[in-house]
Coordinates of C-alpha atoms in Angstrom, one line a residue:
X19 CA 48.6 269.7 -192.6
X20 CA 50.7 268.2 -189.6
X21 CA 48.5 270.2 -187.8
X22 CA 45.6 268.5 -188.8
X23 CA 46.6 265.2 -188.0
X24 CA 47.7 265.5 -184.9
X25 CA 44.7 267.2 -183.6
X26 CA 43.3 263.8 -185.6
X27 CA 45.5 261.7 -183.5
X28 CA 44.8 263.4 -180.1
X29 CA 40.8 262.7 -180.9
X30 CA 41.4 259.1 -181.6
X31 CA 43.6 258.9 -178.5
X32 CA 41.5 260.2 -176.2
X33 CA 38.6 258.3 -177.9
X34 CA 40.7 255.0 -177.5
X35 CA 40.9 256.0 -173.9
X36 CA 37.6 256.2 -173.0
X37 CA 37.1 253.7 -174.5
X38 CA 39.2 251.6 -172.3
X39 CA 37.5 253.3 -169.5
X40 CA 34.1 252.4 -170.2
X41 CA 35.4 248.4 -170.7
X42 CA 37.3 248.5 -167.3
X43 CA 33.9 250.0 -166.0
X44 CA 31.5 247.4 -167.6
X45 CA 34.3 244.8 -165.8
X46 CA 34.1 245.8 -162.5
X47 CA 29.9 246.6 -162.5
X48 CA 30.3 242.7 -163.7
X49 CA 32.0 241.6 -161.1
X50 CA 29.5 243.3 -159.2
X51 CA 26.7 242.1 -160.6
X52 CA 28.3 238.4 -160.2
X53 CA 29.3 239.5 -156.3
X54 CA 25.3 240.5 -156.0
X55 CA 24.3 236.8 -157.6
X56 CA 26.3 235.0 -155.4
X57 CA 25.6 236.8 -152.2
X58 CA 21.8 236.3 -153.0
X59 CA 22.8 232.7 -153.9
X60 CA 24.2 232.5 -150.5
X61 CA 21.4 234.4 -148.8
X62 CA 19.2 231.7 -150.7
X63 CA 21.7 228.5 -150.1
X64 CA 21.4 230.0 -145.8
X65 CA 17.7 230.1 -146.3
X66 CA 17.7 227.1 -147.5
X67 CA 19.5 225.9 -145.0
X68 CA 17.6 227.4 -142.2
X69 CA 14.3 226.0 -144.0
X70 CA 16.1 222.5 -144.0
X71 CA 17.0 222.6 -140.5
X72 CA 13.7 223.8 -139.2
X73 CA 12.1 221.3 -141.2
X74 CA 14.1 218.6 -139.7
X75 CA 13.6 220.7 -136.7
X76 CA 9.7 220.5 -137.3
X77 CA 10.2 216.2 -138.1
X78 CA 12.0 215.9 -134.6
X79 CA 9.2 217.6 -133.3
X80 CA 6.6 215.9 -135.0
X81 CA 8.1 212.5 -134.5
X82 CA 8.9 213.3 -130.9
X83 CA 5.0 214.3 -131.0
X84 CA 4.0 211.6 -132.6
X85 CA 6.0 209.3 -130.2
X86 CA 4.4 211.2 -127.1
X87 CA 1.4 210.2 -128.2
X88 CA 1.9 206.9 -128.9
X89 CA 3.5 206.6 -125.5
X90 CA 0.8 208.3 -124.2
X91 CA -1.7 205.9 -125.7
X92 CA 0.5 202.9 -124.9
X93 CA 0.2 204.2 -121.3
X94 CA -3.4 204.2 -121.4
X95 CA -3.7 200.9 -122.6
X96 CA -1.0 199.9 -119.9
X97 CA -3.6 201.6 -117.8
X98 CA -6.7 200.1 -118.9
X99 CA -5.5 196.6 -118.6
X100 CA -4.2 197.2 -115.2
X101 CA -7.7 197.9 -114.3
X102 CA -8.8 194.9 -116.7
X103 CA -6.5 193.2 -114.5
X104 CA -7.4 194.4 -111.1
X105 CA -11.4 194.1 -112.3
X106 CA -10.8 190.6 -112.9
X107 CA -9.2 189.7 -109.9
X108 CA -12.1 191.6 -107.6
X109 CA -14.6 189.4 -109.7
X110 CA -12.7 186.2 -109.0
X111 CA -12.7 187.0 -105.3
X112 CA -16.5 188.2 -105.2
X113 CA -17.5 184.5 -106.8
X114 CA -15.4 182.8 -104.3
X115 CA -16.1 183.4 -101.0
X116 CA -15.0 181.7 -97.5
X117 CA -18.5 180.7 -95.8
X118 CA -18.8 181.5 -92.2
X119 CA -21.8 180.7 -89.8
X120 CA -21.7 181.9 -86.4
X121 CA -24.0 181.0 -83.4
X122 CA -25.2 183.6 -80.5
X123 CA -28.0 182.9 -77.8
X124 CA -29.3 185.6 -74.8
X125 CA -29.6 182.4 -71.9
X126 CA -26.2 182.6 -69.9
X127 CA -24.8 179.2 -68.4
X128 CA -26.4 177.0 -70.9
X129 CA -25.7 174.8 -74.0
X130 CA -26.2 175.2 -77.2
X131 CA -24.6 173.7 -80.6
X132 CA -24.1 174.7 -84.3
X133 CA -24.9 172.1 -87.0
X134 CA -23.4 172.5 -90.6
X135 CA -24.2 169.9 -93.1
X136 CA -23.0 168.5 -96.6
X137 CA -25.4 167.6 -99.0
X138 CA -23.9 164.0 -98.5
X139 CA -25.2 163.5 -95.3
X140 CA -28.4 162.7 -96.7
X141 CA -27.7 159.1 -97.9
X142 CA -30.5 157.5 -95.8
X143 CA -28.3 156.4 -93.0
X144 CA -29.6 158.5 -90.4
X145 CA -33.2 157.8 -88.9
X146 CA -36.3 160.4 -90.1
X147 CA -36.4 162.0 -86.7
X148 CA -38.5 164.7 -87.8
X149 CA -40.8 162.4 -89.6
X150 CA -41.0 164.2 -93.5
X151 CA -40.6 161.3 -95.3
X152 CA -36.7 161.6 -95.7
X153 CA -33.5 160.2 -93.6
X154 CA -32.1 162.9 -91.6
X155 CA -28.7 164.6 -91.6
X156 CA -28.1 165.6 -88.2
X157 CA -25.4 163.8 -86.7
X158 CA -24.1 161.7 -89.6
X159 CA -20.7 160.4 -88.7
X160 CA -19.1 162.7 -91.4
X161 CA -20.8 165.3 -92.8
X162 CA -22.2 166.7 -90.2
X163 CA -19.7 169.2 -88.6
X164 CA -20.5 169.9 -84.9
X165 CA -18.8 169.8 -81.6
X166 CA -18.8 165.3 -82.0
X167 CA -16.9 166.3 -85.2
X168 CA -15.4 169.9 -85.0
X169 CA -13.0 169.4 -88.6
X170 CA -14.2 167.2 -90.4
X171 CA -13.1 165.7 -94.2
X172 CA -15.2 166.7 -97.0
X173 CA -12.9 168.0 -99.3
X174 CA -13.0 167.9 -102.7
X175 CA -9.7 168.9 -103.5
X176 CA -8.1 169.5 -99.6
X177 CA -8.5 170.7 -97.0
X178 CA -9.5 174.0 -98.2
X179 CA -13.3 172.6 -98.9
X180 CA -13.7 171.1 -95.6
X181 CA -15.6 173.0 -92.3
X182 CA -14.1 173.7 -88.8
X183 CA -15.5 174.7 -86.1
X184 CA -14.1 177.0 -83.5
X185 CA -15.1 176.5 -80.1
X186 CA -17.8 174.3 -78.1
X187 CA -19.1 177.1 -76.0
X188 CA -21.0 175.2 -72.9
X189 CA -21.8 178.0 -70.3
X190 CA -23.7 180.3 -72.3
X191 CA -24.4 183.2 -74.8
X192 CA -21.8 181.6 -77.7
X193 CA -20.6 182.4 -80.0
X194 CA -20.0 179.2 -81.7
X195 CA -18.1 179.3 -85.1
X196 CA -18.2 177.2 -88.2
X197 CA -15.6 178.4 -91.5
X198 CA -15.2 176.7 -94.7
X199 CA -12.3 178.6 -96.5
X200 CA -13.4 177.6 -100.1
X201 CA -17.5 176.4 -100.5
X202 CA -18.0 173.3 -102.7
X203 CA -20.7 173.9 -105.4
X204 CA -23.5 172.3 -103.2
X205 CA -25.8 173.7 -100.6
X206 CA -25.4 173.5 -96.8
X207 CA -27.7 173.0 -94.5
X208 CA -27.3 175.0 -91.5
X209 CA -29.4 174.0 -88.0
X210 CA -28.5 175.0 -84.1
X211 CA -30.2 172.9 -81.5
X212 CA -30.5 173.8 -77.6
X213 CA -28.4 171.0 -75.8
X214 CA -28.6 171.7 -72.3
X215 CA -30.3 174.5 -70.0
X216 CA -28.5 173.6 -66.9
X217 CA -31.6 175.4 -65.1
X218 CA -31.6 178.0 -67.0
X219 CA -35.3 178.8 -68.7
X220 CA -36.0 178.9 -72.4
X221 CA -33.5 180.7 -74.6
X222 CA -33.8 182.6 -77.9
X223 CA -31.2 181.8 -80.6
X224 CA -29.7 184.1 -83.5
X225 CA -27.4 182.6 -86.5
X226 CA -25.7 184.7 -89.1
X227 CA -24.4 184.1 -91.9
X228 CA -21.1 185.5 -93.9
X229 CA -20.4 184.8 -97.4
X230 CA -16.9 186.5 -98.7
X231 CA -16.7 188.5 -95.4
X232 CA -20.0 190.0 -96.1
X233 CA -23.6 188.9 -94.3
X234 CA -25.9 187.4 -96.2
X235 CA -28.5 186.4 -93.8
X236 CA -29.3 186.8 -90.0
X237 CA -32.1 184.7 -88.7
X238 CA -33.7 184.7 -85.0
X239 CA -35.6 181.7 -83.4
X240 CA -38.8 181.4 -81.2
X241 CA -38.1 180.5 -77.9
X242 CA -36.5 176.9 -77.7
X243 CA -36.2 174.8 -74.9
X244 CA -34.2 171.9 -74.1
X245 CA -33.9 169.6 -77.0
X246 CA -35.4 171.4 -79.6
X247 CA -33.3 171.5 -82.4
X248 CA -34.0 174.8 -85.3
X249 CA -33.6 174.0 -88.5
X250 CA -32.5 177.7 -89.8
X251 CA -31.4 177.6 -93.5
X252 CA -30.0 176.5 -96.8
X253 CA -26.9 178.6 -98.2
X254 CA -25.5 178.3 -101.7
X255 CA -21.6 177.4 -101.4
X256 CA -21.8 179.5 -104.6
X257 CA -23.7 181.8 -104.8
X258 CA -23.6 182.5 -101.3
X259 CA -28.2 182.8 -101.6
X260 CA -29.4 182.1 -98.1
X261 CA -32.9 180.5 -97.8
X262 CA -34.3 180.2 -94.7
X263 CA -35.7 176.8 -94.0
X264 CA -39.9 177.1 -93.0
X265 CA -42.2 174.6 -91.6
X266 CA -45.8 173.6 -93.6
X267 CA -46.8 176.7 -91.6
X268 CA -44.5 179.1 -93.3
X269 CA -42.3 180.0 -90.0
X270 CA -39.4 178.7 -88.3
X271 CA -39.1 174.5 -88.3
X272 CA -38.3 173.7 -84.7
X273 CA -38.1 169.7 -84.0
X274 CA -39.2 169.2 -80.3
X275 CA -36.8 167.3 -78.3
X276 CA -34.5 165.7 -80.7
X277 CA -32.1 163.3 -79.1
X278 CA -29.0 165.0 -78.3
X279 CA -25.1 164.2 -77.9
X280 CA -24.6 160.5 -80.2
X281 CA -28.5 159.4 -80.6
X282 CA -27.6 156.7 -83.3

């Protein structure tokens, strides 16, 4: 009998013990199992992370992008309105445009003389010469600039919009120079007249014409003698147009003998 309940006793011990050893087992698998969660927890909370940063990462990129771009943009509208800007001023300075007429001959050791006119000078105080019905501008006191009156006042708005001339060339070939820095918005009349031969034969004349540095006309005369004078051309002040100036015969209009020097 004693017998039997020990060996009873020895079978629930042992079974008590394993028991036990099976809980302490389950405990430490949990702890595992928990050990596992939080690592992959952690492996998530690190990707997590790592996606966090690269997407802020990605924003920087994208904004500094973004910000390249709009510099880039800014740059070439920066760029396109310097060119706007430059555009515009090369227009400006293609509309206005210093006038410059210049005077050559081929007869050496003789006289002759460039005439520039404002549209003023025909106010019917100068004598018809040439006898077309209307009052002459050659020589009028002011707004004829030749070698009588080398600079003289026209101007609008200074002296800017009045004419000089350079030189009175007397002993042949020229050239002779008129320059008007800034052209009034009327036409000149432009005329060269053969002074004095000094023995010399009959000369042929050539008058150019410069409008913002470029030439915008070149005109050659027949064969003038002493005292003719050559009415050569009109120029837009502008525009800069040149129109040469024709006789009822459709070539150059030369006035025979026209008194020279102060006729009036």
């Amino acid at each position: 009998m004693k017998r039997s309940i020990l060996f009873i006793v020895l079978v629930m011990a042992i079974g008590c013990g394993d028991s036990v050893t099976k809980k302490g087992s389950n405990n430490a698998n949990n702890v595992n199992n928990a050990n596992n969660v939080n690592n992959v927890n952690n492996v998530n909370n690190i990707n997590n992370v790592n996606n966090t940063n690269l997407n802020n990462v990605n924003n920087v990129n994208n904004a500094n992008n973004i910000n390249n771009v709009n510099n880039t943009n800014l740059n070439n509208v920066n760029n396109v309105n310097n060119v706007n800007n430059v555009n515009n001023v090369n227009n400006t300075n293609n509309m206005i445009g210093d006038l410059h007429v210049q005077l050559v001959w081929d007869t050496d050791m003789s006289d002759m003389d460039v005439h520039v006119v404002h549209p003023d000078a025909y106010d019917g105080s100068m004598p018809d010469v040439d006898m077309n019905g209307q009052a002459d501008p050659w020589f009028h006191s002011r707004f004829d600039c030749n070698w009588r009156n080398p600079a003289p006042d026209w101007g609008a708005t200074g002296d800017l919009n009045n004419p000089s001339q350079d030189i009175d060339d007397t002993d042949g070939l020229g050239p002779e120079n008129v320059n008007i820095s800034v052209p009034e918005n009327v036409e000149y009349v432009i005329a060269a007249q053969y002074y004095a031969d000094n023995g010399a034969a009959d000369t042929e004349a050539t008058v150019r014409v410069f409008f913002g540095g470029n030439m915008v006309g070149e005109f050659v005369s027949p064969a003038l003698l002493k005292g003719d004078l050559w009415e050569v051309a009109v120029v837009n002040g502008v525009t800069g147009e040149v129109t040469a100036i024709t006789d009822t015969d459709g070539g150059p209009k030369v006035v025979p003998n026209y008194p020279t020097g102060n006729p009036f």
